[in-house]
Amino acid sequence: MTDDLSLFEGNRIRHIYDEEKEIYYFSVVDIIAILIEKDYQSARKYWKVLKGRLVNEGFTELVTICYQLKLPADDGKMRKTDVADIKTIFRIIQSVPSKKAEPIKQWLAKVGQERVQEMADPAAAIDRARETYKKLGRSEKWIQQRMTGQETGNKLTDYWAEHDIKEGEEYAILTNIIHQEWSGLSVKEHKNLKGLKSQNLRDHMSEAELIFTALAELSTRQVAESENATGMPENKKAAKVGGNIAKCAKEDFEQRTGAKVVTDNNFLPANKETKQIKNND
């Protein structure tokens, strides 16, 4: 399976594609959060009540065909989450009175169509990501750094996959070590600093934050490769060294420029009383 984080009107919808079955599974709670226009915890409670109501109304089959698969949570760890295929999600949407019902149905249909296109032309996925960021108002320089950082991160996880690191929780642990080392904050603390909840942290980083994140991950991979790091203990050491290399570079940058790299700036809508990054990086 491959997982992905996509945006619907700026909101994250986690979904995972089962390549063997050729089926998309979507996070039920993420969909409900958008439908009821409330936060993740409120959506979890709503889904719990809705499941009970559907069972009482005789829709037992609808509830039982929702699976639990591991998806990335806010803390970076992979946690079991209720997911359902598009057909089931459509039936759930019909049970939630919402003005967002039709737009999200159209989004779901589009995701399925885009997946087919991406399988035929992988470059289409990259182009689509660029267009999404443009629509969100990101600068060309920011987009380029975001895409470069994504490639750097993918190369690191490819290395981990080939050296006895389990996808999911172990990836999250190593990622957090790297982040803590270079930034002085855990991934969760960095998100809290920026006032983020379900949003992807990297989508709200400044160009400088993206650059030092990429440097930390590049350094980690090269250190790991030079030592042929295998398994968690050895890769933890590589993660600390790689993160520290970026930390030293960050501290030198800050001393010379007088500007802090890690800040509370973000790209959240201005009406949410949060500080926004001036998009001139």
Coordinates of C-alpha atoms in Angstrom, one line a residue:
M1 CA 0.0 0.0 0.0
T2 CA 1.1 3.6 -0.5
D3 CA -0.2 6.4 1.6
D4 CA -0.8 10.1 0.8
L5 CA -1.9 13.3 2.4
S6 CA -4.1 15.4 0.2
L7 CA -5.9 18.7 0.6
F8 CA -9.6 19.6 0.2
E9 CA -10.1 23.4 0.5
G10 CA -6.9 23.5 2.6
N11 CA -7.9 20.6 4.9
R12 CA -5.9 17.4 5.1
I13 CA -7.7 14.2 4.1
R14 CA -5.5 11.1 4.7
H15 CA -6.0 8.3 2.3
I16 CA -4.1 5.2 1.3
Y17 CA -4.1 3.3 -2.0
D18 CA -4.0 -0.4 -2.0
E19 CA -2.1 -1.1 -5.2
E20 CA -2.8 -4.8 -5.2
K21 CA -6.6 -4.3 -4.9
E22 CA -6.5 -1.0 -6.8
I23 CA -8.7 0.6 -4.1
Y24 CA -8.5 3.9 -2.3
Y25 CA -9.3 4.0 1.4
F26 CA -10.0 7.3 3.1
S27 CA -9.9 8.4 6.7
V28 CA -13.6 8.6 7.8
V29 CA -12.9 11.1 10.6
D30 CA -11.0 13.4 8.3
I31 CA -14.0 13.4 5.9
I32 CA -16.5 14.0 8.8
A33 CA -14.3 16.9 10.2
I34 CA -14.8 18.7 6.9
L35 CA -18.5 17.9 6.7
I36 CA -19.3 19.2 10.2
E37 CA -16.6 22.0 9.9
K38 CA -15.1 21.2 13.3
D39 CA -11.8 19.9 14.7
Y40 CA -10.5 16.3 14.7
Q41 CA -11.6 15.5 18.2
S42 CA -15.2 16.7 17.6
A43 CA -15.2 14.7 14.4
R44 CA -14.1 11.5 16.3
K45 CA -17.0 12.0 18.7
Y46 CA -19.4 12.6 15.9
W47 CA -18.4 9.5 14.1
K48 CA -18.7 7.4 17.2
V49 CA -22.3 8.6 17.7
L50 CA -23.1 8.2 14.0
K51 CA -21.8 4.6 14.0
G52 CA -24.1 3.8 16.9
R53 CA -27.1 5.4 15.1
L54 CA -26.4 3.6 11.8
V55 CA -26.3 0.3 13.7
N56 CA -29.6 1.1 15.4
E57 CA -31.1 2.0 12.1
G58 CA -30.1 -1.3 10.6
F59 CA -27.1 -0.2 8.6
T60 CA -24.8 -2.7 10.3
E61 CA -23.1 -3.6 7.0
L62 CA -22.1 0.0 6.4
V63 CA -20.3 0.1 9.7
T64 CA -18.6 -3.3 9.5
I65 CA -17.1 -2.6 6.1
C66 CA -15.1 0.3 7.5
Y67 CA -11.6 -1.0 8.1
Q68 CA -8.8 0.1 10.5
L69 CA -5.5 0.9 8.8
K70 CA -2.4 2.7 10.1
L71 CA -2.2 6.3 8.9
P72 CA 0.1 9.2 10.1
A73 CA -1.3 11.0 13.2
D74 CA -0.6 14.6 14.3
D75 CA 2.3 13.3 16.5
G76 CA 4.0 11.7 13.5
K77 CA 3.2 8.2 14.6
M78 CA 1.3 5.7 12.5
R79 CA -2.0 5.0 14.3
K80 CA -5.0 2.8 13.5
T81 CA -7.7 4.8 11.9
D82 CA -11.2 4.0 10.6
V83 CA -11.0 4.0 6.8
A84 CA -13.5 3.2 4.0
D85 CA -13.5 2.9 0.2
I86 CA -15.1 5.6 -1.9
K87 CA -18.5 3.8 -2.2
T88 CA -18.8 3.5 1.6
I89 CA -17.6 7.1 2.1
F90 CA -20.3 8.3 -0.2
R91 CA -22.9 6.4 1.9
I92 CA -21.5 8.0 5.1
I93 CA -21.6 11.4 3.6
Q94 CA -25.3 11.0 2.9
S95 CA -25.8 10.4 6.6
V96 CA -24.2 13.8 7.6
P97 CA -26.2 16.9 6.8
S98 CA -23.7 19.3 5.4
K99 CA -23.2 22.0 2.7
K100 CA -19.8 20.4 2.0
A101 CA -21.4 17.1 0.9
E102 CA -21.5 17.7 -2.8
P103 CA -18.0 19.5 -3.1
I104 CA -16.4 16.6 -1.2
K105 CA -18.1 14.0 -3.4
Q106 CA -16.7 15.7 -6.4
W107 CA -13.2 15.8 -4.8
L108 CA -13.4 12.1 -4.1
A109 CA -14.3 11.3 -7.7
K110 CA -11.4 13.5 -8.9
V111 CA -8.9 11.7 -6.6
G112 CA -9.8 8.4 -8.2
Q113 CA -9.5 9.8 -11.7
E114 CA -6.1 11.5 -10.9
R115 CA -4.7 8.2 -9.6
V116 CA -5.4 6.5 -12.9
Q117 CA -3.6 9.4 -14.7
E118 CA -0.6 9.3 -12.3
M119 CA -0.2 5.5 -12.9
A120 CA 0.0 6.2 -16.7
D121 CA 2.2 9.3 -16.2
P122 CA 4.0 9.7 -12.8
A123 CA 5.1 13.2 -13.7
A124 CA 1.4 14.2 -13.5
A125 CA 1.5 13.8 -9.7
I126 CA 4.4 16.3 -9.4
D127 CA 2.7 18.8 -11.7
R128 CA -0.5 18.5 -9.8
A129 CA 1.3 19.1 -6.5
R130 CA 2.9 22.3 -7.9
E131 CA -0.5 23.5 -9.1
T132 CA -2.0 22.9 -5.6
Y133 CA 0.7 24.9 -3.9
K134 CA 0.3 27.7 -6.5
K135 CA -3.5 27.9 -5.7
L136 CA -2.6 28.1 -2.0
G137 CA -0.5 31.2 -2.8
R138 CA 3.0 29.7 -2.4
S139 CA 5.9 31.4 -4.2
E140 CA 7.8 29.6 -6.9
K141 CA 11.0 29.5 -4.7
W142 CA 9.0 28.0 -1.8
I143 CA 7.4 25.4 -4.1
Q144 CA 10.8 24.4 -5.5
Q145 CA 12.2 24.0 -2.0
R146 CA 9.2 22.0 -0.9
M147 CA 9.5 19.6 -3.8
T148 CA 13.3 19.3 -3.4
G149 CA 12.8 18.5 0.3
Q150 CA 10.2 15.9 -0.6
E151 CA 12.7 14.1 -2.9
T152 CA 15.4 14.3 -0.2
G153 CA 13.1 12.8 2.4
N154 CA 12.0 10.0 0.0
K155 CA 15.7 9.0 -0.6
L156 CA 16.2 8.8 3.2
T157 CA 13.1 6.6 3.7
D158 CA 14.2 4.4 0.7
Y159 CA 17.5 3.9 2.6
W160 CA 15.6 3.0 5.8
A161 CA 13.4 0.5 3.9
E162 CA 16.5 -1.3 2.7
H163 CA 18.2 -1.4 6.1
D164 CA 15.8 -3.0 8.4
I165 CA 13.7 0.0 9.4
K166 CA 10.0 -0.7 9.7
E167 CA 7.7 1.7 7.9
G168 CA 5.4 3.5 10.2
E169 CA 6.3 3.9 13.8
E170 CA 10.1 3.4 13.3
Y171 CA 10.1 5.9 10.5
A172 CA 8.3 8.4 12.8
I173 CA 10.8 7.9 15.6
L174 CA 13.8 8.5 13.4
T175 CA 12.2 11.5 11.7
N176 CA 11.5 13.0 15.1
I177 CA 15.1 12.4 16.3
I178 CA 16.4 14.3 13.2
H179 CA 13.9 17.1 13.7
Q180 CA 14.6 17.5 17.4
E181 CA 18.3 17.6 16.8
W182 CA 18.3 20.3 14.1
S183 CA 15.4 22.5 15.3
G184 CA 15.5 21.9 19.1
L185 CA 11.8 20.9 18.9
S186 CA 10.0 17.7 18.4
V187 CA 7.7 17.5 15.3
K188 CA 4.7 17.9 17.7
E189 CA 6.2 20.9 19.5
H190 CA 7.0 22.6 16.2
K191 CA 3.4 22.1 15.0
N192 CA 2.1 23.5 18.3
L193 CA 4.4 26.5 17.9
K194 CA 2.8 27.2 14.6
G195 CA -0.7 26.7 15.8
L196 CA -1.2 23.7 13.6
K197 CA -3.6 20.8 14.3
S198 CA -4.3 18.3 11.4
Q199 CA -2.2 20.4 8.9
N200 CA 1.0 19.1 7.5
L201 CA 4.0 20.8 9.2
R202 CA 6.1 21.1 6.1
D203 CA 3.3 22.8 4.2
H204 CA 3.6 25.6 6.8
M205 CA 7.4 25.9 7.0
S206 CA 9.2 28.9 5.7
E207 CA 11.8 28.4 2.9
A208 CA 14.6 28.5 5.6
E209 CA 12.8 25.8 7.7
L210 CA 12.4 23.6 4.6
I211 CA 16.1 24.0 3.7
F212 CA 17.4 23.0 7.1
T213 CA 15.0 20.1 7.3
A214 CA 16.3 18.9 3.9
L215 CA 19.9 19.4 5.0
A216 CA 19.3 17.4 8.2
E217 CA 17.7 14.5 6.2
L218 CA 20.4 14.6 3.5
S219 CA 23.1 14.6 6.1
T220 CA 21.5 11.7 8.0
R221 CA 21.3 9.6 4.8
Q222 CA 24.9 10.2 3.8
V223 CA 26.1 9.5 7.4
A224 CA 24.0 6.3 7.4
E225 CA 25.4 5.3 4.0
S226 CA 29.0 5.9 5.0
E227 CA 28.6 3.6 8.0
N228 CA 26.1 1.2 6.3
A229 CA 23.8 1.8 9.3
T230 CA 21.3 -1.1 9.7
G231 CA 18.5 -1.4 12.2
M232 CA 17.2 1.1 14.7
P233 CA 20.2 1.5 17.0
E234 CA 22.6 2.3 14.2
N235 CA 20.1 4.5 12.4
K236 CA 19.3 6.4 15.5
K237 CA 22.9 7.4 15.8
A238 CA 23.0 8.5 12.2
A239 CA 19.9 10.5 12.7
K240 CA 21.4 12.4 15.7
V241 CA 24.6 13.1 13.7
G242 CA 22.7 14.2 10.6
G243 CA 20.4 16.4 12.6
N244 CA 23.4 17.9 14.5
I245 CA 25.1 18.8 11.2
A246 CA 22.0 20.9 10.2
K247 CA 21.8 22.3 13.8
C248 CA 25.4 23.7 13.5
A249 CA 24.6 25.2 10.1
K250 CA 21.4 26.7 11.5
E251 CA 23.2 28.3 14.4
D252 CA 25.8 29.8 12.1
F253 CA 23.1 31.1 9.8
E254 CA 21.2 32.7 12.7
Q255 CA 24.4 34.3 14.1
R256 CA 25.3 35.8 10.8
T257 CA 21.9 37.0 9.7
G258 CA 20.3 37.8 13.0
A259 CA 17.2 35.9 11.9
K260 CA 15.6 32.9 13.6
V261 CA 15.0 29.9 11.4
V262 CA 12.3 28.2 13.5
T263 CA 9.3 30.5 14.1
D264 CA 5.6 30.5 14.8
N265 CA 4.8 31.8 11.3
N266 CA 2.5 29.7 9.1
F267 CA 0.2 29.7 6.1
L268 CA -3.1 29.4 7.9
P269 CA -6.0 31.7 6.9
A270 CA -5.6 35.1 8.5
N271 CA -9.0 34.9 10.1
K272 CA -7.8 32.2 12.5
E273 CA -5.8 34.7 14.5
T274 CA -2.5 33.1 13.6
K275 CA 0.7 34.6 12.2
Q276 CA 1.3 34.1 8.6
I277 CA 4.5 33.8 6.6
K278 CA 5.1 36.6 4.2
N279 CA 5.3 34.8 1.0
N280 CA 8.5 36.4 -0.3
D281 CA 11.1 33.8 0.8

